């Protein structure tokens, strides 16, 4: 006798799919309205949980057992465990790099060499080069990005614009790097060659980046640097008074960059970077540590306790300047727990939506109106963005639309690289603009700026999908399968 779970499950309706999405949008809107910038510190997570329960109720109505739905949620959370491990270790790395003087040294030298008039463009370009070299937007933002925000504070420039420049550069470099996970994932999903995929992406990615740089140059020339030379001198004096500043403090950063270029996986590479930061703190910041420790149980024990605390709870300093205290304090694994909670609840919702077929309904509805090549590519980008919003993870936003549209592109005689490029144009690029997405949550945790605030200035991330749509409708660089290839 067949169990209830083995009975055919009726197909969900469009209304079924619309209900949890509507609940989510309403609750997220209410969270932002009621809690403002702190909405990602708990309110968004509750909104995602209620939307998950709503989707689960629809699944139960349609014949899914709770056991299957629960298993889907568990599998969804499992997808995030790699990212969560990296996230926690990045917290430790930021803490030890603050204590070791690595981040303060980057800020110090940045204030010496970067002019306010071209700071935004330089930040974008620097992050682009670093991300392309190491293949990681996350690592770039957590290291170079954090330091550049410190420089922006010293120069009296806008933090949100700087964050937008950091995000733009980090995702440009990540997208074109053969070391990047998403750059390898997109062609793998659709059956395209990696380097053909990268070459095809150049046509939308490079022009978008150039336009973004031009905008940042224009904004820099028109920016009003509120801090005078006296304030910069004051900041550099505070850095010198509290830290040993020197090029040797940059060794932890150089080691991390080398490990990334050598293709060491992110978690062990960042872990090594954090440990080296702790060692560098003990070697070069002894006076700072001595002023921070509790020596009641002995100086050695005090050193050990402070370093241990920096790993899990970050670093805090009192310089006598409130803004500098905020700038030079932070990090720690505990600071990433709210983000971890957000990622888990977001992926639970995405997993339920995919398991119950509610995501698939939207795609089928879109295909009914996507008659031309331009509308098909536009629909793919819209689906990637929608999946980033609903499933809250860039990997899902690449894999799910990739699987769903693969056969349709083939039927229409379009080469797989058209789809792989579109998945990146719509999925990878837009993920950091959504606060509850894994990428948006991560960027907020390291840059301490809400994605809703910096999104308007992440010009590359905004321009790239739009340019891809323009290319699609104009037929620019849309590659067709030759007859013998199609056969």
Coordinates of C-alpha atoms in Angstrom, one line a residue, residues 305-487:
X305 CA 43.1 36.2 27.0
X306 CA 43.1 39.4 24.9
X307 CA 44.1 37.5 21.7
X308 CA 41.5 34.8 22.4
X309 CA 38.8 37.5 23.0
X310 CA 39.8 39.3 19.8
X311 CA 39.0 36.1 17.8
X312 CA 35.5 35.7 19.2
X313 CA 34.4 39.2 20.3
X314 CA 36.6 41.5 18.2
X315 CA 38.7 44.4 19.3
X316 CA 37.8 47.7 21.1
X317 CA 39.9 50.7 21.5
X318 CA 39.5 54.1 23.3
X319 CA 41.4 56.8 21.6
X320 CA 39.7 59.8 23.0
X321 CA 38.0 60.4 19.6
X322 CA 34.5 58.9 19.3
X323 CA 34.6 58.5 15.5
X324 CA 38.1 56.9 15.6
X325 CA 36.9 54.5 18.3
X326 CA 34.1 53.4 16.0
X327 CA 36.5 53.1 13.0
X328 CA 39.2 51.1 14.8
X329 CA 36.9 48.8 16.8
X330 CA 35.0 45.8 15.6
X331 CA 35.3 42.3 14.2
X332 CA 35.0 39.0 16.1
X333 CA 32.9 35.9 15.3
X334 CA 30.1 37.0 17.6
X335 CA 29.6 40.1 15.4
X336 CA 28.7 37.7 12.6
X337 CA 26.0 35.8 14.4
X338 CA 23.1 38.1 13.4
X339 CA 24.2 37.7 9.8
X340 CA 24.4 34.0 10.2
X341 CA 20.8 34.0 11.5
X342 CA 19.7 36.0 8.5
X343 CA 21.4 33.7 6.0
X344 CA 19.8 30.6 7.6
X345 CA 16.3 32.0 7.6
X346 CA 16.6 33.3 4.1
X347 CA 17.8 29.9 2.8
X348 CA 15.0 28.1 4.6
X349 CA 12.5 30.3 2.7
X350 CA 14.2 29.7 -0.6
X351 CA 14.4 26.0 0.0
X352 CA 10.6 25.7 0.7
X353 CA 9.8 27.8 -2.3
X354 CA 11.9 25.5 -4.6
X355 CA 10.8 22.2 -3.0
X356 CA 7.1 23.0 -3.4
X357 CA 7.5 24.1 -7.0
X358 CA 6.5 27.7 -6.3
X359 CA 9.6 29.1 -7.9
X360 CA 9.1 27.1 -11.0
X361 CA 5.6 28.6 -11.4
X362 CA 7.1 32.1 -11.9
X363 CA 9.6 30.8 -14.5
X364 CA 6.9 29.1 -16.5
X365 CA 4.7 32.2 -16.4
X366 CA 7.6 34.3 -17.6
X367 CA 8.4 31.9 -20.5
X368 CA 4.8 32.4 -21.8
X369 CA 5.6 36.0 -22.6
X370 CA 9.3 35.7 -23.5
X371 CA 8.9 35.3 -27.3
X372 CA 12.0 37.1 -28.6
X373 CA 15.7 36.6 -27.7
X374 CA 15.7 40.0 -26.1
X375 CA 12.7 39.1 -23.9
X376 CA 14.1 35.7 -23.1
X377 CA 17.4 37.2 -21.8
X378 CA 15.5 39.9 -20.0
X379 CA 13.3 37.3 -18.4
X380 CA 16.4 35.3 -17.3
X381 CA 17.9 38.4 -15.6
X382 CA 14.5 39.2 -14.0
X383 CA 14.4 35.5 -12.7
X384 CA 17.9 35.7 -11.3
X385 CA 17.1 38.9 -9.5
X386 CA 13.8 37.5 -8.2
X387 CA 15.6 34.3 -7.1
X388 CA 18.1 36.5 -5.2
X389 CA 15.3 38.2 -3.5
X390 CA 13.3 35.1 -2.8
X391 CA 15.9 32.4 -2.3
X392 CA 18.4 34.9 -0.9
X393 CA 21.6 33.3 -2.2
X394 CA 23.6 34.0 -5.3
X395 CA 24.5 30.3 -5.9
X396 CA 20.8 29.4 -6.0
X397 CA 20.2 32.5 -8.3
X398 CA 22.7 30.9 -10.7
X399 CA 21.8 27.2 -10.4
X400 CA 18.0 27.4 -10.4
X401 CA 17.5 29.7 -13.4
X402 CA 20.4 28.0 -15.2
X403 CA 18.6 24.6 -14.9
X404 CA 15.2 26.1 -15.8
X405 CA 16.3 28.0 -18.9
X406 CA 19.0 25.7 -20.3
X407 CA 16.7 23.8 -22.6
X408 CA 14.9 26.9 -23.8
X409 CA 18.1 28.6 -24.9
X410 CA 19.1 25.4 -26.7
X411 CA 15.7 25.2 -28.4
X412 CA 16.1 28.7 -29.7
X413 CA 19.5 28.0 -31.1
X414 CA 21.4 30.1 -28.5
X415 CA 24.9 29.1 -27.4
X416 CA 25.3 28.2 -23.7
X417 CA 27.6 31.1 -23.1
X418 CA 24.6 33.5 -23.6
X419 CA 22.9 31.9 -20.7
X420 CA 26.0 31.6 -18.5
X421 CA 26.8 35.3 -19.0
X422 CA 23.2 36.3 -18.3
X423 CA 23.2 34.3 -15.1
X424 CA 26.2 36.3 -13.9
X425 CA 24.7 39.6 -15.2
X426 CA 21.5 39.0 -13.3
X427 CA 22.5 36.7 -10.4
X428 CA 26.0 37.3 -9.2
X429 CA 25.9 41.1 -9.7
X430 CA 22.6 41.9 -7.9
X431 CA 23.2 39.6 -4.8
X432 CA 25.0 42.3 -2.6
X433 CA 22.2 44.8 -3.2
X434 CA 19.6 42.8 -1.2
X435 CA 20.0 43.0 2.6
X436 CA 18.7 39.5 3.4
X437 CA 20.6 37.8 0.6
X438 CA 23.7 36.0 1.9
X439 CA 26.0 38.5 0.0
X440 CA 24.1 41.6 1.1
X441 CA 24.0 40.4 4.7
X442 CA 27.8 39.6 4.5
X443 CA 28.6 43.0 3.0
X444 CA 26.6 44.8 5.7
X445 CA 28.4 42.8 8.4
X446 CA 31.9 43.9 7.2
X447 CA 31.2 47.3 5.8
X448 CA 28.6 48.2 8.5
X449 CA 26.4 49.9 5.9
X450 CA 22.9 48.8 4.9
X451 CA 22.7 47.5 1.3
X452 CA 19.7 49.7 0.8
X453 CA 21.9 52.7 1.5
X454 CA 24.9 51.8 -0.7
X455 CA 22.8 50.2 -3.5
X456 CA 22.2 53.5 -5.2
X457 CA 26.0 54.0 -5.5
X458 CA 27.0 50.5 -6.6
X459 CA 26.9 51.7 -10.2
X460 CA 28.5 48.7 -11.8
X461 CA 26.0 46.4 -10.2
X462 CA 23.1 48.5 -11.4
X463 CA 24.4 49.2 -14.9
X464 CA 25.6 45.7 -15.8
X465 CA 22.1 44.0 -15.8
X466 CA 20.6 47.0 -17.7
X467 CA 23.4 46.9 -20.3
X468 CA 22.8 43.2 -20.8
X469 CA 19.2 43.8 -21.5
X470 CA 20.1 46.5 -24.1
X471 CA 22.5 44.1 -25.8
X472 CA 19.8 41.4 -25.9
X473 CA 17.2 43.6 -27.6
X474 CA 19.8 45.1 -30.0
X475 CA 21.3 41.6 -30.8
X476 CA 24.8 42.7 -29.8
X477 CA 27.1 39.7 -29.1
X478 CA 24.3 37.2 -29.0
X479 CA 26.0 34.0 -30.2
X480 CA 24.0 31.4 -32.2
X481 CA 24.5 27.7 -32.4
X482 CA 25.6 26.6 -35.9
X483 CA 23.3 23.9 -37.5
X484 CA 25.8 21.1 -37.1
X485 CA 26.5 22.1 -33.4
X486 CA 22.7 22.1 -32.7
X487 CA 22.4 18.6 -34.2

